PDB file of C-alpha atoms in Angstrom:
ATOM      1  CA  LEU A 116     137.201 150.963 180.505  1.00 70.00           C
ATOM      2  CA  PRO A 117     133.829 149.513 179.703  1.00 75.00           C
ATOM      3  CA  SER A 118     133.908 145.966 178.143  1.00 77.00           C
ATOM      4  CA  PRO A 119     131.932 145.266 174.962  1.00 76.00           C
ATOM      5  CA  ALA A 120     128.824 142.888 174.672  1.00 73.00           C
ATOM      6  CA  ILE A 121     130.219 140.676 172.267  1.00 78.00           C
ATOM      7  CA  SER A 122     127.777 139.059 169.832  1.00 80.00           C
ATOM      8  CA  PHE A 123     127.825 137.326 166.379  1.00 84.00           C
ATOM      9  CA  LYS A 124     126.396 140.207 164.646  1.00 82.00           C
ATOM     10  CA  GLN A 125     129.184 142.625 165.915  1.00 80.00           C
ATOM     11  CA  VAL A 126     131.990 140.590 164.982  1.00 82.00           C
ATOM     12  CA  ALA A 127     130.684 139.407 161.527  1.00 84.00           C
ATOM     13  CA  THR A 128     129.735 143.025 160.417  1.00 82.00           C
ATOM     14  CA  VAL A 129     133.436 143.968 160.869  1.00 84.00           C
ATOM     15  CA  PHE A 130     133.746 141.947 157.564  1.00 86.00           C
ATOM     16  CA  GLY A 131     132.449 144.769 155.461  1.00 84.00           C
ATOM     17  CA  ASN A 132     134.677 147.441 156.466  1.00 81.00           C
ATOM     18  CA  LEU A 133     137.830 145.227 156.475  1.00 82.00           C
ATOM     19  CA  ALA A 134     136.909 144.265 152.735  1.00 83.00           C
ATOM     20  CA  LEU A 135     136.588 147.790 152.027  1.00 79.00           C
ATOM     21  CA  ALA A 136     139.882 148.440 153.706  1.00 77.00           C
ATOM     22  CA  TYR A 137     141.746 146.015 151.284  1.00 76.00           C
ATOM     23  CA  GLY A 138     139.786 147.082 148.285  1.00 76.00           C
ATOM     24  CA  ALA A 139     143.176 148.569 146.673  1.00 74.00           C
ATOM     25  CA  GLY A 140     143.668 144.911 145.765  1.00 74.00           C
ATOM     26  CA  ILE A 141     141.554 145.703 142.626  1.00 75.00           C
ATOM     27  CA  VAL A 142     144.500 147.493 141.052  1.00 78.00           C
ATOM     28  CA  VAL A 143     146.897 144.453 141.584  1.00 79.00           C
ATOM     29  CA  PRO A 144     146.106 142.969 137.903  1.00 76.00           C
ATOM     30  CA  ALA A 145     147.057 146.583 136.516  1.00 74.00           C
ATOM     31  CA  LEU A 146     150.295 146.720 138.451  1.00 77.00           C
ATOM     32  CA  GLN A 147     151.054 143.273 137.436  1.00 78.00           C
ATOM     33  CA  ARG A 148     150.449 144.447 133.651  1.00 75.00           C
ATOM     34  CA  GLU A 149     152.399 147.572 133.840  1.00 76.00           C
ATOM     35  CA  HIS A 150     155.430 146.594 136.139  1.00 78.00           C
ATOM     36  CA  SER A 151     158.784 146.230 134.508  1.00 81.00           C
ATOM     37  CA  ASP A 152     159.549 143.044 136.565  1.00 83.00           C
ATOM     38  CA  PRO A 153     156.338 141.122 137.221  1.00 81.00           C
ATOM     39  CA  ALA A 154     158.252 138.586 139.148  1.00 83.00           C
ATOM     40  CA  ARG A 155     158.358 140.672 142.233  1.00 85.00           C
ATOM     41  CA  MET A 156     154.592 141.246 142.444  1.00 84.00           C
ATOM     42  CA  PRO A 157     154.302 138.684 144.936  1.00 83.00           C
ATOM     43  CA  ARG A 158     156.751 140.267 147.429  1.00 87.00           C
ATOM     44  CA  ILE A 159     155.191 143.786 146.587  1.00 85.00           C
ATOM     45  CA  ILE A 160     151.634 142.298 147.800  1.00 84.00           C
ATOM     46  CA  VAL A 161     152.894 140.564 150.718  1.00 86.00           C
ATOM     47  CA  VAL A 162     154.739 143.636 151.956  1.00 89.00           C
ATOM     48  CA  THR A 163     151.908 146.127 151.356  1.00 85.00           C
ATOM     49  CA  LEU A 164     149.202 144.041 152.941  1.00 84.00           C
ATOM     50  CA  THR A 165     151.370 143.672 155.835  1.00 89.00           C
ATOM     51  CA  PHE A 166     152.005 147.247 156.303  1.00 89.00           C
ATOM     52  CA  VAL A 167     148.268 148.035 155.639  1.00 84.00           C
ATOM     53  CA  SER A 168     147.141 145.321 158.366  1.00 86.00           C
ATOM     54  CA  VAL A 169     149.702 146.888 160.949  1.00 90.00           C
ATOM     55  CA  CYS A 170     148.358 150.343 160.293  1.00 86.00           C
ATOM     56  CA  PHE A 171     144.850 149.132 160.790  1.00 83.00           C
ATOM     57  CA  MET A 172     145.599 147.254 163.834  1.00 86.00           C
ATOM     58  CA  ALA A 173     147.218 150.096 165.373  1.00 88.00           C
ATOM     59  CA  VAL A 174     144.223 152.707 164.843  1.00 82.00           C
ATOM     60  CA  ALA A 175     142.016 149.623 166.236  1.00 81.00           C
ATOM     61  CA  ILE A 176     143.938 148.953 169.168  1.00 84.00           C
ATOM     62  CA  THR A 177     144.539 152.692 170.021  1.00 83.00           C
ATOM     63  CA  GLY A 178     140.845 153.596 169.851  1.00 79.00           C
ATOM     64  CA  VAL A 179     139.819 150.591 172.011  1.00 81.00           C
ATOM     65  CA  SER A 180     142.458 151.159 174.364  1.00 81.00           C
ATOM     66  CA  VAL A 181     141.161 154.718 175.002  1.00 79.00           C
ATOM     67  CA  VAL A 182     137.571 154.543 175.043  1.00 81.00           C
ATOM     68  CA  GLY A 183     136.569 150.658 175.038  1.00 81.00           C
ATOM     69  CA  CYS A 184     133.320 149.573 173.798  1.00 82.00           C
ATOM     70  CA  GLN A 185     132.121 153.206 173.500  1.00 82.00           C
ATOM     71  CA  ILE A 186     134.440 153.614 170.559  1.00 80.00           C
ATOM     72  CA  PRO A 187     132.148 155.362 167.757  1.00 79.00           C
ATOM     73  CA  GLY A 188     131.768 154.119 164.125  1.00 74.00           C
ATOM     74  CA  ASN A 189     133.585 157.468 163.020  1.00 77.00           C
ATOM     75  CA  LEU A 190     136.394 158.662 165.223  1.00 79.00           C
ATOM     76  CA  LEU A 191     136.888 161.976 163.245  1.00 82.00           C
ATOM     77  CA  PHE A 192     133.494 163.158 163.964  1.00 81.00           C
ATOM     78  CA  ALA A 193     133.640 161.891 167.552  1.00 81.00           C
ATOM     79  CA  ILE A 194     136.855 163.678 168.249  1.00 82.00           C
ATOM     80  CA  ALA A 195     135.647 166.922 166.684  1.00 84.00           C
ATOM     81  CA  GLY A 196     132.858 167.058 169.266  1.00 80.00           C
ATOM     82  CA  THR A 197     132.549 166.204 172.892  1.00 77.00           C
ATOM     83  CA  LYS A 198     130.513 162.876 172.354  1.00 76.00           C
ATOM     84  CA  LEU A 199     133.232 160.889 174.125  1.00 76.00           C
ATOM     85  CA  GLY A 200     133.250 163.353 177.218  1.00 74.00           C
ATOM     86  CA  PHE A 201     136.486 165.311 176.447  1.00 76.00           C
ATOM     87  CA  VAL A 202     137.560 167.969 174.076  1.00 81.00           C
ATOM     88  CA  ALA A 203     140.492 166.817 171.780  1.00 82.00           C
ATOM     89  CA  SER A 204     143.321 169.060 171.028  1.00 85.00           C
ATOM     90  CA  ARG A 205     142.102 171.364 167.912  1.00 87.00           C
ATOM     91  CA  GLY A 206     145.386 171.182 166.261  1.00 89.00           C
ATOM     92  CA  GLY A 207     145.250 167.417 166.409  1.00 87.00           C
ATOM     93  CA  VAL A 208     141.783 167.412 165.145  1.00 89.00           C
ATOM     94  CA  VAL A 209     142.535 169.455 162.196  1.00 91.00           C
ATOM     95  CA  PHE A 210     145.778 167.449 161.453  1.00 91.00           C
ATOM     96  CA  ALA A 211     143.367 164.344 161.720  1.00 89.00           C
ATOM     97  CA  PHE A 212     141.196 165.597 159.272  1.00 91.00           C
ATOM     98  CA  LEU A 213     143.763 166.808 156.796  1.00 93.00           C
ATOM     99  CA  PHE A 214     145.371 163.391 156.765  1.00 91.00           C
ATOM    100  CA  MET A 215     141.901 161.756 156.261  1.00 88.00           C
ATOM    101  CA  GLN A 216     141.211 163.885 153.434  1.00 90.00           C
ATOM    102  CA  MET A 217     144.536 163.001 151.791  1.00 91.00           C
ATOM    103  CA  HIS A 218     143.848 159.367 152.478  1.00 86.00           C
ATOM    104  CA  VAL A 219     140.323 159.349 150.997  1.00 86.00           C
ATOM    105  CA  THR A 220     141.414 161.339 147.959  1.00 88.00           C
ATOM    106  CA  ILE A 221     144.376 158.912 147.434  1.00 86.00           C
ATOM    107  CA  ALA A 222     142.016 155.604 147.963  1.00 83.00           C
ATOM    108  CA  PHE A 223     139.276 156.898 145.877  1.00 85.00           C
ATOM    109  CA  SER A 224     141.289 157.544 142.902  1.00 83.00           C
ATOM    110  CA  VAL A 225     143.138 154.333 143.175  1.00 81.00           C
ATOM    111  CA  ILE A 226     139.920 152.247 143.521  1.00 81.00           C
ATOM    112  CA  ILE A 227     138.035 154.125 140.910  1.00 86.00           C
ATOM    113  CA  PHE A 228     140.558 153.831 138.317  1.00 84.00           C
ATOM    114  CA  PRO A 229     139.928 150.151 137.400  1.00 83.00           C
ATOM    115  CA  ALA A 230     136.291 151.019 136.913  1.00 85.00           C
ATOM    116  CA  PHE A 231     137.264 153.831 134.520  1.00 89.00           C
ATOM    117  CA  TYR A 232     139.387 151.290 132.592  1.00 86.00           C
ATOM    118  CA  THR A 233     136.815 148.680 132.382  1.00 86.00           C
ATOM    119  CA  LEU A 234     133.849 151.465 131.438  1.00 89.00           C
ATOM    120  CA  GLU A 235     136.199 152.735 128.684  1.00 89.00           C
ATOM    121  CA  ARG A 236     136.670 149.275 127.316  1.00 89.00           C
ATOM    122  CA  LEU A 237     132.972 148.596 127.395  1.00 90.00           C
ATOM    123  CA  VAL A 238     131.341 151.555 126.303  1.00 90.00           C
ATOM    124  CA  LEU A 239     134.110 153.400 124.381  1.00 87.00           C
ATOM    125  CA  GLY A 240     135.651 150.263 122.838  1.00 87.00           C
ATOM    126  CA  ILE A 241     139.269 151.103 123.667  1.00 85.00           C
ATOM    127  CA  HIS A 242     141.956 149.208 125.654  1.00 78.00           C
ATOM    128  CA  LYS A 243     141.178 146.060 123.706  1.00 75.00           C
ATOM    129  CA  THR A 244     143.600 143.512 122.794  1.00 68.00           C
ATOM    130  CA  ALA A 245     143.476 140.494 120.567  1.00 59.00           C
ATOM    131  CA  PRO A 246     142.746 137.487 122.560  1.00 56.00           C
ATOM    132  CA  LEU A 247     145.245 134.658 122.983  1.00 50.00           C
ATOM    133  CA  VAL A 248     144.568 131.452 121.287  1.00 51.00           C
ATOM    134  CA  ALA A 249     144.933 128.289 123.393  1.00 50.00           C
ATOM    135  CA  GLY A 250     148.275 126.472 122.754  1.00 51.00           C
ATOM    136  CA  THR A 251     150.002 129.588 122.084  1.00 52.00           C
ATOM    137  CA  SER A 252     152.420 131.566 124.124  1.00 51.00           C
ATOM    138  CA  VAL A 253     152.631 135.250 124.999  1.00 49.00           C
ATOM    139  CA  PRO A 254     154.906 137.067 122.172  1.00 49.00           C
ATOM    140  CA  GLU A 255     158.173 138.227 123.776  1.00 46.00           C
ATOM    141  CA  LEU A 256     160.691 140.548 122.580  1.00 42.00           C
ATOM    142  CA  GLU A 257     163.583 138.739 120.790  1.00 43.00           C
ATOM    143  CA  ALA A 258     166.618 138.589 122.457  1.00 41.00           C
ATOM    144  CA  PRO A 259     169.683 139.748 120.276  1.00 41.00           C
ATOM    145  CA  VAL A 260     172.234 137.289 119.155  1.00 41.00           C
ATOM    146  CA  PHE A 261     175.591 137.258 120.801  1.00 38.00           C
ATOM    147  CA  GLY A 262     177.311 139.265 117.986  1.00 41.00           C
ATOM    148  CA  ASP A 263     174.613 142.169 118.153  1.00 44.00           C
ATOM    149  CA  MET A 264     175.057 142.815 121.832  1.00 42.00           C
ATOM    150  CA  ASP A 265     177.551 145.551 121.279  1.00 45.00           C
ATOM    151  CA  THR A 266     175.523 147.376 118.668  1.00 44.00           C
ATOM    152  CA  PRO A 267     174.014 150.476 120.330  1.00 44.00           C
ATOM    153  CA  MET A 268     171.218 150.581 117.667  1.00 44.00           C
ATOM    154  CA  MET A 269     170.039 146.796 118.388  1.00 43.00           C
ATOM    155  CA  MET A 270     169.985 147.715 122.188  1.00 42.00           C
ATOM    156  CA  LYS A 271     167.964 150.928 121.561  1.00 44.00           C
ATOM    157  CA  ASP A 272     165.430 148.979 119.383  1.00 45.00           C
ATOM    158  CA  VAL A 273     164.887 146.521 122.299  1.00 42.00           C
ATOM    159  CA  THR A 274     164.431 149.278 124.897  1.00 44.00           C
ATOM    160  CA  LYS A 275     162.096 151.103 122.612  1.00 47.00           C
ATOM    161  CA  GLY A 276     159.924 148.084 122.058  1.00 47.00           C
ATOM    162  CA  ASN A 277     159.728 147.414 125.736  1.00 46.00           C
ATOM    163  CA  GLY A 278     158.879 150.990 126.285  1.00 50.00           C
ATOM    164  CA  GLU A 279     155.919 150.869 123.934  1.00 52.00           C
ATOM    165  CA  HIS A 280     154.609 147.810 125.315  1.00 50.00           C
ATOM    166  CA  HIS A 281     154.299 149.477 128.703  1.00 53.00           C
ATOM    167  CA  ASP A 282     153.131 152.879 127.356  1.00 61.00           C
ATOM    168  CA  MET A 283     150.261 151.301 125.267  1.00 68.00           C
ATOM    169  CA  ASP A 284     147.536 153.195 127.308  1.00 70.00           C
ATOM    170  CA  THR A 285     149.220 156.355 126.953  1.00 74.00           C
ATOM    171  CA  GLN A 286     149.363 156.169 123.023  1.00 79.00           C
ATOM    172  CA  THR A 287     145.589 155.041 123.240  1.00 80.00           C
ATOM    173  CA  TYR A 288     144.774 158.296 124.939  1.00 81.00           C
ATOM    174  CA  LYS A 289     146.550 160.370 122.477  1.00 82.00           C
ATOM    175  CA  ALA A 290     144.739 159.181 119.511  1.00 82.00           C
ATOM    176  CA  PRO A 291     142.461 161.889 118.082  1.00 87.00           C
ATOM    177  CA  GLY A 292     139.186 162.439 119.831  1.00 87.00           C
ATOM    178  CA  VAL A 293     139.526 159.776 122.408  1.00 87.00           C
ATOM    179  CA  TYR A 294     140.467 161.680 125.651  1.00 86.00           C
ATOM    180  CA  PRO A 295     137.294 163.942 125.444  1.00 91.00           C
ATOM    181  CA  LYS A 296     135.076 160.894 125.425  1.00 92.00           C
ATOM    182  CA  VAL A 297     137.147 159.420 128.152  1.00 92.00           C
ATOM    183  CA  ALA A 298     136.932 162.637 130.235  1.00 92.00           C
ATOM    184  CA  ALA A 299     133.129 162.820 129.809  1.00 94.00           C
ATOM    185  CA  LEU A 300     132.498 159.271 130.869  1.00 93.00           C
ATOM    186  CA  ARG A 301     134.802 159.846 133.818  1.00 93.00           C
ATOM    187  CA  ILE A 302     132.863 162.605 134.795  1.00 94.00           C
ATOM    188  CA  VAL A 303     129.636 160.735 134.557  1.00 94.00           C
ATOM    189  CA  VAL A 304     131.067 158.243 136.826  1.00 93.00           C
ATOM    190  CA  ILE A 305     132.073 160.745 139.341  1.00 93.00           C
ATOM    191  CA  ALA A 306     128.909 162.587 139.203  1.00 94.00           C
ATOM    192  CA  ALA A 307     126.891 159.106 139.908  1.00 93.00           C
ATOM    193  CA  CYS A 308     129.169 158.627 143.032  1.00 89.00           C
ATOM    194  CA  VAL A 309     128.487 161.931 144.417  1.00 90.00           C
ATOM    195  CA  VAL A 310     124.615 161.380 143.821  1.00 92.00           C
ATOM    196  CA  VAL A 311     125.042 158.009 145.879  1.00 89.00           C
ATOM    197  CA  ALA A 312     126.938 159.853 148.615  1.00 86.00           C
ATOM    198  CA  THR A 313     124.419 162.490 148.969  1.00 89.00           C
ATOM    199  CA  LEU A 314     121.461 160.170 149.114  1.00 87.00           C
ATOM    200  CA  TRP A 315     122.937 157.945 151.864  1.00 86.00           C
ATOM    201  CA  GLU A 316     124.998 160.934 153.660  1.00 82.00           C
ATOM    202  CA  ASP A 317     123.321 159.880 156.801  1.00 82.00           C
ATOM    203  CA  ARG A 318     124.041 156.206 156.293  1.00 84.00           C
ATOM    204  CA  LEU A 319     127.801 156.423 155.759  1.00 82.00           C
ATOM    205  CA  LEU A 320     128.698 153.274 157.781  1.00 82.00           C
ATOM    206  CA  ASP A 321     125.939 151.241 156.440  1.00 85.00           C
ATOM    207  CA  LEU A 322     126.967 152.051 152.791  1.00 87.00           C
ATOM    208  CA  LEU A 323     130.753 151.264 153.371  1.00 85.00           C
ATOM    209  CA  ASP A 324     129.589 147.945 155.152  1.00 87.00           C
ATOM    210  CA  PHE A 325     127.163 147.101 152.165  1.00 89.00           C
ATOM    211  CA  THR A 326     129.849 148.196 149.510  1.00 87.00           C
ATOM    212  CA  GLY A 327     132.718 146.488 150.996  1.00 87.00           C
ATOM    213  CA  ALA A 328     130.736 142.992 151.830  1.00 88.00           C
ATOM    214  CA  SER A 329     129.271 143.020 148.242  1.00 88.00           C
ATOM    215  CA  CYS A 330     131.362 144.572 145.570  1.00 86.00           C
ATOM    216  CA  ILE A 331     134.979 144.752 147.117  1.00 86.00           C
ATOM    217  CA  ALA A 332     134.844 141.413 148.536  1.00 88.00           C
ATOM    218  CA  LEU A 333     133.621 139.813 145.516  1.00 88.00           C
ATOM    219  CA  CYS A 334     135.994 141.682 143.070  1.00 84.00           C
ATOM    220  CA  CYS A 335     138.956 141.734 145.414  1.00 83.00           C
ATOM    221  CA  MET A 336     138.803 138.623 147.469  1.00 85.00           C
ATOM    222  CA  ILE A 337     136.545 135.862 146.072  1.00 89.00           C
ATOM    223  CA  LEU A 338     137.017 136.007 142.309  1.00 89.00           C
ATOM    224  CA  PRO A 339     140.894 136.538 142.316  1.00 86.00           C
ATOM    225  CA  ILE A 340     140.913 133.172 144.536  1.00 89.00           C
ATOM    226  CA  VAL A 341     138.408 131.426 142.123  1.00 91.00           C
ATOM    227  CA  PHE A 342     140.330 132.422 138.983  1.00 89.00           C
ATOM    228  CA  TYR A 343     143.510 131.367 140.685  1.00 87.00           C
ATOM    229  CA  LEU A 344     142.202 127.871 141.353  1.00 90.00           C
ATOM    230  CA  LYS A 345     140.856 127.575 137.932  1.00 90.00           C
ATOM    231  CA  HIS A 346     143.981 128.387 135.920  1.00 88.00           C
ATOM    232  CA  PHE A 347     146.502 127.095 138.332  1.00 86.00           C
ATOM    233  CA  GLY A 348     144.729 124.471 140.516  1.00 82.00           C
ATOM    234  CA  SER A 349     146.827 121.669 138.978  1.00 85.00           C
ATOM    235  CA  GLN A 350     149.916 123.188 140.254  1.00 87.00           C
ATOM    236  CA  VAL A 351     148.837 124.180 143.534  1.00 85.00           C
ATOM    237  CA  SER A 352     149.503 122.019 146.689  1.00 88.00           C
ATOM    238  CA  TRP A 353     146.678 120.530 148.501  1.00 90.00           C
ATOM    239  CA  PRO A 354     146.822 122.472 151.742  1.00 90.00           C
ATOM    240  CA  GLU A 355     146.807 125.755 149.693  1.00 89.00           C
ATOM    241  CA  ARG A 356     143.908 124.414 147.710  1.00 91.00           C
ATOM    242  CA  ILE A 357     141.849 123.623 150.888  1.00 92.00           C
ATOM    243  CA  TRP A 358     142.841 127.118 152.541  1.00 91.00           C
ATOM    244  CA  ALA A 359     141.872 128.814 149.209  1.00 91.00           C
ATOM    245  CA  VAL A 360     138.465 126.974 149.209  1.00 93.00           C
ATOM    246  CA  PHE A 361     138.031 127.623 152.796  1.00 94.00           C
ATOM    247  CA  ALA A 362     138.739 131.486 152.458  1.00 92.00           C
ATOM    248  CA  VAL A 363     136.250 131.577 149.594  1.00 93.00           C
ATOM    249  CA  VAL A 364     133.578 129.815 151.439  1.00 94.00           C
ATOM    250  CA  VAL A 365     133.832 131.960 154.418  1.00 93.00           C
ATOM    251  CA  SER A 366     134.130 135.301 152.368  1.00 91.00           C
ATOM    252  CA  LEU A 367     130.884 134.340 150.428  1.00 93.00           C
ATOM    253  CA  ALA A 368     129.143 133.775 153.843  1.00 93.00           C
ATOM    254  CA  LEU A 369     130.192 136.738 155.694  1.00 91.00           C
ATOM    255  CA  GLY A 370     129.810 138.859 152.648  1.00 90.00           C
ATOM    256  CA  ALA A 371     126.145 137.597 151.902  1.00 92.00           C
ATOM    257  CA  TYR A 372     125.571 138.085 155.548  1.00 92.00           C
ATOM    258  CA  VAL A 373     126.836 141.542 155.682  1.00 91.00           C
ATOM    259  CA  THR A 374     125.257 142.511 152.670  1.00 91.00           C
ATOM    260  CA  TYR A 375     121.611 141.518 153.817  1.00 91.00           C
ATOM    261  CA  GLU A 376     122.251 143.306 157.362  1.00 89.00           C
ATOM    262  CA  SER A 377     123.674 146.746 155.968  1.00 88.00           C
ATOM    263  CA  ALA A 378     120.987 146.614 153.070  1.00 89.00           C
ATOM    264  CA  GLY A 379     118.195 147.272 155.373  1.00 86.00           C
ATOM    265  CA  PRO A 380     119.109 150.543 156.704  1.00 85.00           C
ATOM    266  CA  LEU A 381     119.989 151.481 153.119  1.00 85.00           C
ATOM    267  CA  PHE A 382     116.959 150.579 151.192  1.00 86.00           C
ATOM    268  CA  ASN A 383     114.335 150.380 154.120  1.00 84.00           C
ATOM    269  CA  PRO A 384     115.451 152.793 156.532  1.00 81.00           C
ATOM    270  CA  PRO A 385     113.585 153.239 159.937  1.00 78.00           C
ATOM    271  CA  PRO A 386     111.484 156.358 160.312  1.00 77.00           C
ATOM    272  CA  ALA A 387     113.394 159.346 161.690  1.00 72.00           C
ATOM    273  CA  SER A 388     112.769 160.693 165.211  1.00 71.00           C
ATOM    274  CA  THR A 389     111.299 164.055 165.233  1.00 70.00           C
ATOM    275  CA  GLY A 390     111.324 164.540 168.751  1.00 69.00           C
ATOM    276  CA  VAL A 391     113.982 165.143 171.526  1.00 73.00           C
ATOM    277  CA  PRO A 392     115.497 162.008 172.579  1.00 72.00           C
ATOM    278  CA  PRO A 393     115.905 161.425 176.433  1.00 74.00           C
ATOM    279  CA  TRP A 394     118.941 161.991 178.219  1.00 69.00           C
ATOM    280  CA  ASN A 395     119.460 158.359 179.013  1.00 70.00           C
ATOM    281  CA  ALA A 396     118.698 157.113 175.489  1.00 75.00           C
ATOM    282  CA  PRO A 397     120.916 154.452 174.292  1.00 79.00           C
ATOM    283  CA  LYS A 398     124.000 155.968 172.636  1.00 80.00           C
ATOM    284  CA  PHE A 399     126.599 152.943 172.679  1.00 82.00           C
ATOM    285  CA  PRO A 400     124.998 149.916 171.509  1.00 79.00           C
ATOM    286  CA  TYR A 401     128.239 147.748 171.909  1.00 80.00           C
ATOM    287  CA  CYS A 402     128.289 148.194 175.710  1.00 83.00           C
ATOM    288  CA  THR A 403     126.245 146.728 178.482  1.00 80.00           C
ATOM    289  CA  GLY A 404     124.651 148.334 181.717  1.00 79.00           C
ATOM    290  CA  SER A 405     125.194 152.014 182.345  1.00 81.00           C
ATOM    291  CA  TYR A 406     127.795 152.338 179.640  1.00 83.00           C
ATOM    292  CA  VAL A 407     124.901 151.956 177.125  1.00 83.00           C
ATOM    293  CA  ASN A 408     123.735 155.427 177.998  1.00 81.00           C
ATOM    294  CA  ILE A 409     126.215 157.592 179.398  1.00 82.00           C
ATOM    295  CA  VAL A 410     129.857 158.185 178.370  1.00 83.00           C
ATOM    296  CA  TYR A 411     132.311 156.400 180.659  1.00 81.00           C
ATOM    297  CA  THR A 412     134.092 159.332 181.899  1.00 80.00           C
ATOM    298  CA  ASN A 413     130.996 160.293 183.864  1.00 80.00           C
ATOM    299  CA  THR A 414     132.336 158.262 186.805  1.00 80.00           C
ATOM    300  CA  SER A 415     129.989 159.430 189.419  1.00 82.00           C
ATOM    301  CA  TYR A 416     126.942 158.322 187.282  1.00 80.00           C
ATOM    302  CA  HIS A 417     128.106 154.847 186.809  1.00 77.00           C
ATOM    303  CA  GLN A 418     129.118 154.417 190.331  1.00 79.00           C
ATOM    304  CA  SER A 419     125.420 155.450 191.370  1.00 81.00           C
ATOM    305  CA  PHE A 420     124.298 153.143 188.888  1.00 78.00           C
ATOM    306  CA  ALA A 421     126.510 150.060 190.116  1.00 76.00           C
ATOM    307  CA  THR A 422     124.847 151.010 193.681  1.00 77.00           C
ATOM    308  CA  ASN A 423     121.282 151.216 192.888  1.00 72.00           C
ATOM    309  CA  PRO A 424     120.437 150.545 189.219  1.00 68.00           C
ATOM    310  CA  LEU A 425     116.694 150.750 189.846  1.00 62.00           C
ATOM    311  CA  ARG A 426     117.096 154.609 190.128  1.00 64.00           C
ATOM    312  CA  PHE A 427     117.814 155.030 186.646  1.00 57.00           C
TER     313      PHE A 427
END
C-alpha cells in the first residue's frame, strides 16, 4: 500500500473532524440535569467516549489498511463509484448509506437540541430558573422522618415531587401558546442549517473542519475545562490541573489553526476549473510519487513509473 507524505498540516487538520466527532459532549449538561442519579455521569461519560473512540479507530484503521494514503475524505462517495479502482458490492454500499443516514439523523438531532434549548430561553424567554444566591445551597426534597416511612401518602408525595422536578420542561411546553412559538423557532433554525449546507455543498469537508475546530471545540472541549477549573480549581490536584491547562492550550492552538485553514476555501474559494482535467492530474494529495495521480490498484503504471519516471 502507498505510504502517506506526513506533514504538520495533514496531522493538524484532523483536529476539526475529531472535534466534530465528539460534538455530542454538548448534551452532557442536559443529561446531568435530567439524570435520576447524576453521580453516575462520570462513569457514563468515560464508557461512552471510550466506545466512540474505539469505533472511530476501527473505521480509520480499516480504511487506511485497505487503500493507504489514497483514502478519500468521504469513504461513502468513494465506494459508491470507481474512484479507488474497484467496484464495491452494491448491497454493502446500500447498507453503508442507510446506516450513515441513521447516524447523521440521530447525531444532528442530538447536537442541535442544546441550540434549540438556548434559543428558546433567549428568544422566547422560557426555561428560565431563579439564579442561586451565593452562600445558599440547592434546595432538596425533605426526607421523611422515621415515623412516616411506612405512610404510603408520604412516599407518593416524595415521588411526585421528584417527578415534577425532572418533568419541568414538559410542563413548560404544555403551557398555552408556547409550543407553536417553539415549533416556529425550530423550523427557522433547521431552514438556516439547510441554507448553509446548500451554499457549501461542494465544500462539505471544509465546512465540517471549520465547524468542528471553531464551535464544537470551543463549546465541547475548551469552555467545559475552563469552567471546571474556575469552579473546582481549588479542589483539583496539581497533575490534573496541569493536564487541563495543557489540553486547553493545545485545543486553542489547533482550533485556531484549523479554523483559519478551513475558512479560506469556504469564504474565499479558488476559481472553479471549467476544462477537462488531464489524465494524470493530482488526485491523492496525501501520497507521493506516482501514487499522487493514479490509484494504487494500477500496478502496471506504478511499475513503469518506478522504472522510468521521466516518461510520465
